[in-house]
mmCIF file of C-alpha atoms in Angstrom:
data_model
loop_
_atom_site.group_PDB
_atom_site.id
_atom_site.type_symbol
_atom_site.label_atom_id
_atom_site.label_comp_id
_atom_site.label_asym_id
_atom_site.label_seq_id
_atom_site.Cartn_x
_atom_site.Cartn_y
_atom_site.Cartn_z
ATOM 1 C CA MET A 1 49.892 -20.287 26.045
ATOM 2 C CA LYS A 2 48.355 -17.734 23.667
ATOM 3 C CA GLU A 3 51.178 -15.322 24.466
ATOM 4 C CA SER A 4 53.743 -17.883 23.353
ATOM 5 C CA VAL A 5 51.823 -18.748 20.170
ATOM 6 C CA ALA A 6 51.495 -15.055 19.314
ATOM 7 C CA ALA A 7 55.175 -14.461 20.065
ATOM 8 C CA TRP A 8 56.197 -17.472 17.999
ATOM 9 C CA LEU A 9 54.123 -16.267 15.028
ATOM 10 C CA SER A 10 55.308 -12.668 15.299
ATOM 11 C CA GLY A 11 58.210 -12.171 12.936
ATOM 12 C CA SER A 12 58.039 -15.764 11.689
ATOM 13 C CA GLN A 13 58.343 -16.713 8.041
ATOM 14 C CA ALA A 14 54.663 -17.659 8.090
ATOM 15 C CA GLN A 15 53.644 -14.212 9.263
ATOM 16 C CA GLU A 16 55.825 -12.519 6.679
ATOM 17 C CA THR A 17 54.272 -14.650 3.949
ATOM 18 C CA ALA A 18 50.702 -13.920 5.108
ATOM 19 C CA VAL A 19 51.392 -10.186 5.365
ATOM 20 C CA PHE A 20 53.010 -10.205 1.928
ATOM 21 C CA LEU A 21 50.082 -12.068 0.351
ATOM 22 C CA LEU A 22 47.449 -9.858 2.013
ATOM 23 C CA GLY A 23 49.277 -6.716 0.928
ATOM 24 C CA ASN A 24 50.334 -7.683 -2.574
ATOM 25 C CA VAL A 25 47.757 -10.013 -4.090
ATOM 26 C CA PRO A 26 45.130 -7.634 -5.521
ATOM 27 C CA GLY A 27 41.824 -8.023 -3.693
ATOM 28 C CA LEU A 28 42.990 -10.892 -1.492
ATOM 29 C CA PRO A 29 41.596 -9.557 1.818
ATOM 30 C CA PRO A 30 38.006 -9.129 0.554
ATOM 31 C CA ILE A 31 38.239 -12.362 -1.474
ATOM 32 C CA ALA A 32 39.362 -14.353 1.564
ATOM 33 C CA GLN A 33 36.680 -12.696 3.706
ATOM 34 C CA SER A 34 33.989 -13.402 1.118
ATOM 35 C CA LEU A 35 35.019 -17.067 0.988
ATOM 36 C CA HIS A 36 34.895 -17.061 4.802
ATOM 37 C CA ILE A 37 31.308 -15.744 4.709
ATOM 38 C CA LEU A 38 30.413 -18.292 2.019
ATOM 39 C CA GLY A 39 31.811 -20.985 4.324
ATOM 40 C CA ILE A 40 29.705 -19.590 7.172
ATOM 41 C CA ALA A 41 26.656 -19.794 4.896
ATOM 42 C CA VAL A 42 27.311 -23.480 4.204
ATOM 43 C CA VAL A 43 28.130 -24.365 7.828
ATOM 44 C CA MET A 44 25.198 -22.413 9.229
ATOM 45 C CA SER A 45 22.608 -23.681 6.776
ATOM 46 C CA SER A 46 23.696 -27.327 6.940
ATOM 47 C CA THR A 47 23.916 -27.523 10.729
ATOM 48 C CA VAL A 48 20.969 -25.203 11.403
ATOM 49 C CA MET A 49 18.691 -27.148 9.060
ATOM 50 C CA ILE A 50 19.638 -30.440 10.728
ATOM 51 C CA HIS A 51 19.042 -28.965 14.181
ATOM 52 C CA LEU A 52 15.724 -27.438 13.166
ATOM 53 C CA ARG A 53 14.721 -30.809 11.705
ATOM 54 C CA ILE A 54 15.705 -32.569 14.944
ATOM 55 C CA LEU A 55 13.560 -30.053 16.836
ATOM 56 C CA GLY A 56 10.675 -30.666 14.445
ATOM 57 C CA LEU A 57 10.696 -27.106 13.149
ATOM 58 C CA ALA A 58 11.813 -27.578 9.543
ATOM 59 C CA ALA A 59 11.764 -29.978 6.613
ATOM 60 C CA PRO A 60 9.270 -32.436 8.207
ATOM 61 C CA SER A 61 9.263 -34.639 5.113
ATOM 62 C CA GLN A 62 13.028 -35.198 5.119
ATOM 63 C CA GLN A 63 14.635 -37.958 7.184
ATOM 64 C CA ILE A 64 16.929 -36.870 10.023
ATOM 65 C CA SER A 65 19.414 -39.639 9.308
ATOM 66 C CA GLU A 66 19.468 -38.887 5.573
ATOM 67 C CA MET A 67 19.902 -35.153 6.220
ATOM 68 C CA ILE A 68 22.877 -35.737 8.528
ATOM 69 C CA GLY A 69 24.581 -37.993 5.992
ATOM 70 C CA ARG A 70 23.861 -35.651 3.095
ATOM 71 C CA LEU A 71 24.557 -32.242 4.643
ATOM 72 C CA MET A 72 27.329 -32.720 7.169
ATOM 73 C CA PRO A 73 30.133 -33.539 4.708
ATOM 74 C CA TRP A 74 29.461 -30.011 3.404
ATOM 75 C CA THR A 75 29.897 -28.735 6.951
ATOM 76 C CA TRP A 76 33.369 -30.287 7.212
ATOM 77 C CA TRP A 77 34.529 -28.935 3.854
ATOM 78 C CA ALA A 78 33.207 -25.483 4.622
ATOM 79 C CA LEU A 79 34.921 -25.532 8.021
ATOM 80 C CA LEU A 80 38.170 -26.346 6.223
ATOM 81 C CA VAL A 81 37.679 -23.346 3.906
ATOM 82 C CA ASN A 82 36.964 -21.173 6.930
ATOM 83 C CA ALA A 83 40.048 -22.448 8.747
ATOM 84 C CA ILE A 84 42.290 -21.646 5.782
ATOM 85 C CA THR A 85 40.814 -18.208 5.044
ATOM 86 C CA GLY A 86 40.703 -17.350 8.756
ATOM 87 C CA LEU A 87 44.285 -18.492 9.398
ATOM 88 C CA LEU A 88 45.522 -16.138 6.691
ATOM 89 C CA PHE A 89 44.456 -13.207 8.860
ATOM 90 C CA VAL A 90 45.390 -14.738 12.219
ATOM 91 C CA VAL A 91 48.893 -15.623 11.035
ATOM 92 C CA GLY A 92 49.276 -12.222 9.404
ATOM 93 C CA ARG A 93 48.336 -10.276 12.540
ATOM 94 C CA PRO A 94 48.622 -12.676 15.502
ATOM 95 C CA ASN A 95 48.612 -9.980 18.169
ATOM 96 C CA ARG A 96 45.372 -8.526 16.856
ATOM 97 C CA TYR A 97 43.619 -11.855 17.416
ATOM 98 C CA PHE A 98 45.362 -13.651 20.265
ATOM 99 C CA PHE A 99 44.991 -10.681 22.597
ATOM 100 C CA ASN A 100 41.405 -10.021 21.563
ATOM 101 C CA PRO A 101 38.911 -11.385 24.137
ATOM 102 C CA VAL A 102 36.142 -11.638 21.516
ATOM 103 C CA PHE A 103 38.352 -13.922 19.416
ATOM 104 C CA GLY A 104 38.574 -16.145 22.500
ATOM 105 C CA TRP A 105 34.781 -16.137 22.892
ATOM 106 C CA LYS A 106 34.385 -17.153 19.277
ATOM 107 C CA PHE A 107 36.476 -20.258 19.857
ATOM 108 C CA MET A 108 34.764 -21.002 23.156
ATOM 109 C CA CYS A 109 31.604 -21.300 21.058
ATOM 110 C CA LEU A 110 33.217 -22.906 18.006
ATOM 111 C CA VAL A 111 35.013 -25.816 19.709
ATOM 112 C CA PRO A 112 31.952 -27.262 21.507
ATOM 113 C CA ALA A 113 29.766 -26.572 18.440
ATOM 114 C CA VAL A 114 32.100 -28.610 16.229
ATOM 115 C CA ALA A 115 32.319 -31.310 18.925
ATOM 116 C CA ILE A 116 28.516 -31.635 19.024
ATOM 117 C CA ALA A 117 28.379 -31.770 15.224
ATOM 118 C CA LEU A 118 31.021 -34.539 15.238
ATOM 119 C CA VAL A 119 29.107 -36.585 17.819
ATOM 120 C CA ILE A 120 25.857 -36.264 15.857
ATOM 121 C CA TYR A 121 27.620 -37.203 12.616
ATOM 122 C CA ARG A 122 29.720 -40.101 13.943
ATOM 123 C CA MET A 123 26.931 -41.839 15.827
ATOM 124 C CA ASN A 124 24.590 -41.538 12.856
ATOM 125 C CA ARG A 125 27.299 -42.939 10.610
ATOM 126 C CA ARG A 126 27.958 -45.894 12.869
ATOM 127 C CA GLU A 127 24.258 -46.651 13.152
ATOM 128 C CA PRO A 128 21.957 -44.932 10.630
ATOM 129 C CA GLY A 129 18.958 -43.524 12.441
ATOM 130 C CA TYR A 130 20.854 -43.580 15.741
ATOM 131 C CA TRP A 131 19.231 -40.357 17.004
ATOM 132 C CA GLU A 132 15.711 -41.592 16.323
ATOM 133 C CA HIS A 133 15.829 -45.111 17.766
ATOM 134 C CA THR A 134 15.105 -44.543 21.463
ATOM 135 C CA ALA A 135 13.323 -41.814 23.401
ATOM 136 C CA ALA A 136 16.480 -41.028 25.362
ATOM 137 C CA ARG A 137 18.450 -40.477 22.167
ATOM 138 C CA VAL A 138 15.690 -38.283 20.708
ATOM 139 C CA HIS A 139 15.795 -36.145 23.839
ATOM 140 C CA SER A 140 19.563 -35.844 23.891
ATOM 141 C CA ALA A 141 19.571 -34.982 20.185
ATOM 142 C CA ARG A 142 17.067 -32.204 20.864
ATOM 143 C CA ALA A 143 19.120 -30.871 23.762
ATOM 144 C CA MET A 144 22.257 -30.905 21.610
ATOM 145 C CA ALA A 145 20.372 -29.157 18.810
ATOM 146 C CA VAL A 146 19.303 -26.290 21.080
ATOM 147 C CA VAL A 147 22.779 -25.847 22.586
ATOM 148 C CA SER A 148 24.432 -26.121 19.198
ATOM 149 C CA LEU A 149 22.109 -23.568 17.567
ATOM 150 C CA LEU A 150 22.993 -21.067 20.294
ATOM 151 C CA LEU A 151 26.699 -21.862 19.963
ATOM 152 C CA TRP A 152 26.708 -21.344 16.170
ATOM 153 C CA ILE A 153 24.884 -18.040 16.556
ATOM 154 C CA GLY A 154 27.544 -17.117 19.123
ATOM 155 C CA VAL A 155 30.323 -18.071 16.684
ATOM 156 C CA VAL A 156 28.940 -15.809 13.960
ATOM 157 C CA LEU A 157 28.178 -12.865 16.239
ATOM 158 C CA ALA A 158 31.515 -13.043 18.058
ATOM 159 C CA GLY A 159 33.324 -13.471 14.744
ATOM 160 C CA ARG A 160 31.950 -10.191 13.471
ATOM 161 C CA TRP A 161 32.558 -8.418 16.812
ATOM 162 C CA ILE A 162 36.292 -9.220 16.737
ATOM 163 C CA ALA A 163 36.676 -6.013 14.739
ATOM 164 C CA TYR A 164 34.601 -3.987 17.211
ATOM 165 C CA THR A 165 36.091 -4.599 20.662
ATOM 166 C CA ASP A 166 36.297 -0.826 21.076
ATOM 167 C CA TYR A 167 32.591 -0.840 21.777
ATOM 168 C CA LEU A 168 32.975 -3.361 24.595
ATOM 169 C CA TYR A 169 34.414 -0.793 26.988
ATOM 170 C CA PHE A 170 33.638 -2.962 30.013
ATOM 171 C CA LEU A 171 36.451 -5.259 28.883
ATOM 172 C CA TYR A 172 38.976 -2.540 29.612
ATOM 173 C CA GLU A 173 37.740 -1.375 32.986
ATOM 174 C CA MET B 1 28.394 16.952 1.332
ATOM 175 C CA ASN B 2 27.619 14.926 -1.745
ATOM 176 C CA GLU B 3 28.982 16.541 -4.918
ATOM 177 C CA ASP B 4 28.336 13.605 -7.221
ATOM 178 C CA THR B 5 25.237 14.374 -9.262
ATOM 179 C CA SER B 6 25.241 10.954 -10.924
ATOM 180 C CA VAL B 7 23.368 9.579 -7.918
ATOM 181 C CA PRO B 8 19.687 10.528 -7.872
ATOM 182 C CA PHE B 9 18.103 12.281 -4.888
ATOM 183 C CA PRO B 10 21.320 13.386 -3.137
ATOM 184 C CA GLU B 11 19.313 15.466 -0.627
ATOM 185 C CA PHE B 12 17.257 12.447 0.300
ATOM 186 C CA TRP B 13 20.314 10.298 1.177
ATOM 187 C CA ASN B 14 21.771 13.161 3.195
ATOM 188 C CA TRP B 15 18.469 13.471 5.019
ATOM 189 C CA VAL B 16 18.413 9.709 5.735
ATOM 190 C CA GLN B 17 21.874 9.641 7.262
ATOM 191 C CA ALA B 18 21.148 12.729 9.380
ATOM 192 C CA LEU B 19 18.174 11.036 11.043
ATOM 193 C CA PRO B 20 18.677 10.491 14.793
ATOM 194 C CA ILE B 21 18.275 6.726 14.379
ATOM 195 C CA SER B 22 20.973 6.653 11.667
ATOM 196 C CA GLU B 23 23.400 8.570 13.845
ATOM 197 C CA HIS B 24 22.565 6.400 16.824
ATOM 198 C CA ILE B 25 23.366 3.227 14.864
ATOM 199 C CA GLY B 26 26.502 4.741 13.383
ATOM 200 C CA PHE B 27 28.033 5.924 16.624
ATOM 201 C CA THR B 28 27.125 3.123 19.045
ATOM 202 C CA TRP B 29 27.404 -0.655 19.436
ATOM 203 C CA TRP B 30 24.239 -0.918 17.361
ATOM 204 C CA PHE B 31 26.385 -0.931 14.220
ATOM 205 C CA PRO B 32 28.364 -4.086 15.048
ATOM 206 C CA LEU B 33 25.216 -5.696 16.465
ATOM 207 C CA LEU B 34 23.290 -5.102 13.232
ATOM 208 C CA GLU B 35 26.308 -6.133 11.173
ATOM 209 C CA SER B 36 26.729 -9.435 13.003
ATOM 210 C CA LEU B 37 23.003 -10.178 12.679
ATOM 211 C CA HIS B 38 23.331 -9.289 8.990
ATOM 212 C CA VAL B 39 26.028 -11.971 8.570
ATOM 213 C CA LEU B 40 23.737 -14.457 10.331
ATOM 214 C CA GLY B 41 20.830 -13.590 8.027
ATOM 215 C CA VAL B 42 22.964 -13.634 4.883
ATOM 216 C CA GLY B 43 24.475 -16.972 5.874
ATOM 217 C CA LEU B 44 21.073 -18.613 6.200
ATOM 218 C CA VAL B 45 19.655 -16.980 3.066
ATOM 219 C CA VAL B 46 22.544 -18.009 0.846
ATOM 220 C CA GLY B 47 23.083 -21.425 2.452
ATOM 221 C CA SER B 48 19.432 -22.451 2.181
ATOM 222 C CA ILE B 49 19.257 -21.209 -1.409
ATOM 223 C CA LEU B 50 22.422 -23.147 -2.317
ATOM 224 C CA MET B 51 20.723 -26.358 -1.145
ATOM 225 C CA VAL B 52 17.839 -25.756 -3.539
ATOM 226 C CA ASP B 53 20.195 -24.705 -6.357
ATOM 227 C CA LEU B 54 22.267 -27.866 -6.028
ATOM 228 C CA ARG B 55 19.100 -29.974 -6.138
ATOM 229 C CA LEU B 56 17.970 -28.142 -9.292
ATOM 230 C CA LEU B 57 21.379 -28.775 -10.830
ATOM 231 C CA GLY B 58 20.940 -32.468 -10.094
ATOM 232 C CA LYS B 59 24.012 -32.543 -7.851
ATOM 233 C CA THR B 60 22.634 -33.357 -4.378
ATOM 234 C CA ALA B 61 19.563 -34.603 -2.504
ATOM 235 C CA LEU B 62 18.457 -36.567 -5.564
ATOM 236 C CA SER B 63 16.145 -38.769 -3.474
ATOM 237 C CA ILE B 64 14.098 -35.699 -2.536
ATOM 238 C CA PRO B 65 11.614 -34.253 -5.053
ATOM 239 C CA ALA B 66 12.675 -30.792 -6.227
ATOM 240 C CA SER B 67 9.357 -29.185 -5.265
ATOM 241 C CA ARG B 68 9.599 -30.599 -1.743
ATOM 242 C CA MET B 69 13.117 -29.200 -1.363
ATOM 243 C CA THR B 70 11.986 -25.717 -2.381
ATOM 244 C CA ARG B 71 8.950 -25.943 -0.085
ATOM 245 C CA ASP B 72 11.054 -27.117 2.891
ATOM 246 C CA MET B 73 13.477 -24.243 2.542
ATOM 247 C CA ILE B 74 11.368 -21.275 1.461
ATOM 248 C CA ARG B 75 10.070 -20.242 4.903
ATOM 249 C CA TRP B 76 13.546 -20.181 6.403
ATOM 250 C CA THR B 77 15.014 -18.441 3.384
ATOM 251 C CA TRP B 78 12.392 -15.669 3.579
ATOM 252 C CA GLY B 79 12.676 -15.337 7.345
ATOM 253 C CA ALA B 80 16.444 -14.936 7.118
ATOM 254 C CA PHE B 81 16.019 -12.579 4.152
ATOM 255 C CA VAL B 82 13.760 -10.299 6.216
ATOM 256 C CA LEU B 83 16.417 -10.262 8.973
ATOM 257 C CA ALA B 84 19.112 -9.414 6.406
ATOM 258 C CA VAL B 85 17.042 -6.617 4.836
ATOM 259 C CA ILE B 86 16.125 -4.995 8.150
ATOM 260 C CA THR B 87 19.689 -5.107 9.505
ATOM 261 C CA GLY B 88 21.130 -4.145 6.110
ATOM 262 C CA THR B 89 18.843 -1.117 5.910
ATOM 263 C CA GLY B 90 19.998 -0.034 9.369
ATOM 264 C CA LEU B 91 23.644 -0.284 8.298
ATOM 265 C CA PHE B 92 22.934 1.545 5.033
ATOM 266 C CA MET B 93 21.211 4.458 6.787
ATOM 267 C CA THR B 94 24.358 5.380 8.737
ATOM 268 C CA ARG B 95 26.169 6.505 5.575
ATOM 269 C CA ALA B 96 23.456 6.430 2.938
ATOM 270 C CA SER B 97 24.975 8.941 0.511
ATOM 271 C CA ALA B 98 28.360 7.187 0.552
ATOM 272 C CA TYR B 99 26.890 3.688 0.147
ATOM 273 C CA ILE B 100 24.569 4.697 -2.682
ATOM 274 C CA GLU B 101 27.507 5.797 -4.810
ATOM 275 C CA ASN B 102 29.760 2.902 -3.744
ATOM 276 C CA PRO B 103 30.218 0.730 -6.875
ATOM 277 C CA ALA B 104 30.327 -2.489 -4.817
ATOM 278 C CA PHE B 105 27.034 -1.561 -3.184
ATOM 279 C CA GLN B 106 25.483 -0.753 -6.572
ATOM 280 C CA ILE B 107 26.647 -4.113 -7.961
ATOM 281 C CA LYS B 108 25.251 -5.874 -4.900
ATOM 282 C CA LEU B 109 21.827 -4.274 -5.419
ATOM 283 C CA LEU B 110 21.896 -5.161 -9.115
ATOM 284 C CA LEU B 111 22.774 -8.802 -8.323
ATOM 285 C CA LEU B 112 19.970 -8.936 -5.733
ATOM 286 C CA VAL B 113 17.465 -7.676 -8.298
ATOM 287 C CA LEU B 114 18.687 -10.249 -10.845
ATOM 288 C CA ALA B 115 18.543 -13.026 -8.225
ATOM 289 C CA GLY B 116 14.990 -11.979 -7.355
ATOM 290 C CA ALA B 117 13.960 -11.909 -11.022
ATOM 291 C CA ASN B 118 15.506 -15.349 -11.569
ATOM 292 C CA MET B 119 13.642 -16.686 -8.534
ATOM 293 C CA ALA B 120 10.325 -15.180 -9.712
ATOM 294 C CA TRP B 121 10.773 -16.608 -13.212
ATOM 295 C CA PHE B 122 11.529 -20.028 -11.748
ATOM 296 C CA GLN B 123 8.595 -19.859 -9.338
ATOM 297 C CA PHE B 124 5.966 -18.730 -11.830
ATOM 298 C CA ARG B 125 7.164 -20.379 -15.037
ATOM 299 C CA THR B 126 9.530 -23.293 -14.545
ATOM 300 C CA LEU B 127 7.982 -24.667 -11.347
ATOM 301 C CA ARG B 128 4.539 -24.706 -13.017
ATOM 302 C CA GLY B 129 5.329 -27.966 -14.769
ATOM 303 C CA VAL B 130 7.263 -29.506 -11.889
ATOM 304 C CA GLU B 131 5.064 -32.657 -11.832
ATOM 305 C CA GLN B 132 6.807 -33.707 -15.044
ATOM 306 C CA TRP B 133 10.276 -33.724 -13.509
ATOM 307 C CA ASP B 134 9.851 -33.542 -9.723
ATOM 308 C CA THR B 135 11.751 -36.756 -9.005
ATOM 309 C CA ALA B 136 14.112 -36.549 -11.988
ATOM 310 C CA THR B 137 17.757 -36.703 -10.932
ATOM 311 C CA ARG B 138 18.505 -34.411 -13.873
ATOM 312 C CA PRO B 139 15.921 -31.633 -13.960
ATOM 313 C CA PRO B 140 15.141 -29.955 -17.322
ATOM 314 C CA GLN B 141 17.404 -27.318 -18.759
ATOM 315 C CA ALA B 142 15.278 -24.372 -17.578
ATOM 316 C CA ALA B 143 15.511 -25.575 -13.971
ATOM 317 C CA ARG B 144 19.242 -26.250 -14.232
ATOM 318 C CA ILE B 145 19.850 -22.790 -15.659
ATOM 319 C CA ALA B 146 17.784 -21.256 -12.841
ATOM 320 C CA GLY B 147 19.841 -23.181 -10.280
ATOM 321 C CA ALA B 148 23.181 -22.213 -11.833
ATOM 322 C CA ALA B 149 22.169 -18.559 -12.203
ATOM 323 C CA SER B 150 20.978 -18.421 -8.601
ATOM 324 C CA LEU B 151 24.196 -20.061 -7.351
ATOM 325 C CA LEU B 152 26.407 -17.550 -9.166
ATOM 326 C CA LEU B 153 24.260 -14.509 -8.357
ATOM 327 C CA TRP B 154 24.151 -15.220 -4.615
ATOM 328 C CA ILE B 155 27.891 -15.903 -4.444
ATOM 329 C CA GLY B 156 28.270 -12.581 -6.255
ATOM 330 C CA VAL B 157 26.054 -10.892 -3.656
ATOM 331 C CA ILE B 158 28.355 -12.115 -0.869
ATOM 332 C CA PHE B 159 31.503 -10.938 -2.653
ATOM 333 C CA ALA B 160 30.023 -7.542 -3.575
ATOM 334 C CA GLY B 161 28.634 -7.151 -0.059
ATOM 335 C CA ARG B 162 31.984 -7.838 1.558
ATOM 336 C CA TRP B 163 33.655 -5.478 -0.928
ATOM 337 C CA VAL B 164 31.387 -2.596 0.119
ATOM 338 C CA GLY B 165 33.346 -2.149 3.337
ATOM 339 C CA HIS B 166 36.676 -2.132 1.517
ATOM 340 C CA ILE B 167 35.729 0.755 -0.757
ATOM 341 C CA ILE B 168 33.958 3.063 1.653
#
C-alpha cells in the first residue's frame, strides 16, 4: 500500500510542484517547519491541558466541558495547518517518508490520538458535561486522557526522530 | 577553530564543545532525544502562553478571569520552560562556538530576553491592578499590548529557533 502511494507520488505533478516550491520560494522549508511547530504547540497545549484537567492535575477552577468546547476547535485548525505543512514535505520526498519506519510510528500514535480527541469532543458536544455525569464516564475519560497524553508525546518524539533513523541501527539488522 | 572575534569568549565556547558530555551528545542518539524533548517543551511553553495572550487580548476564554488564566497556566509553562532550557543547553553545547555566532540563534536569544522582560513587566506592573479588570472581556491597553507582544515574540522564537538548523 505505502509502496504504491510512494510510487504514485514519485514523478507526479504534485511532487514536482512541491519540490519546485521548496527549492525556489525563499525560506519556505524553515517557514513551513516553523508553522508545523507552531501547530504542534497549539495541538499539544490544547489537548494536554484538557487531559491534565480531566486527570485533576491542572486548571482546577476551569470546567472540563467548557475547556473542551473552547480549546478543541483550536486543535482541529492546528491539525489542518500541520497536515498542509507536513504534506508539502511528504509529497516532495515521498520515498524519504513512506519507507521510514519512524514516520510509520508517528502515524500509529497520531491516528488513535486524533480518534480519542474526536470522541471526547463529539460526546461533549452532543451532551455538555458528558464526561462528568457518571462515574463510569469519569473513569473512561481519565483512561483516555492517560493513553492520549502518551500518544501525543509519541507523535512529537517520533516526528522529530524521522530525520534521525540512522541512530536506530537495530532497524537495519 | 573560531576566527570570528566579534563573538566574546571564543576560547570558552571551544572549551564547552570539547567537553566529553558535549561530544557524547553530539555523536550519539542523545542529540535527537534531546531535540525531540526540546520540541515537546517548546510546544507546551508557547501553547500555554498563547492561551494567556489570547485571554489578555480579549479574544478567548472571556468567561474566565484573566488572573485565574495566568495562575492556571504558569506552573505548566515554567515546567515546560525548564525542560526546554535543559535540553536546549545540551544541544547548544555540541557546537557552542558555531551556534553563538549563528545569527538565527542570536535573534532567538534576543527574542527570549524581550519575551522575559515583557512577562516581568506584565507580572510586576500591569497585573498589580488586575482586580480592576479581571473579568473585563476587553482588558486595558497595557494588558492587551503585553498579550500582543508576547504572542509575536514567542512566534518569533519558534521561527528563529527552527532557522538555527538551516544556517549552521
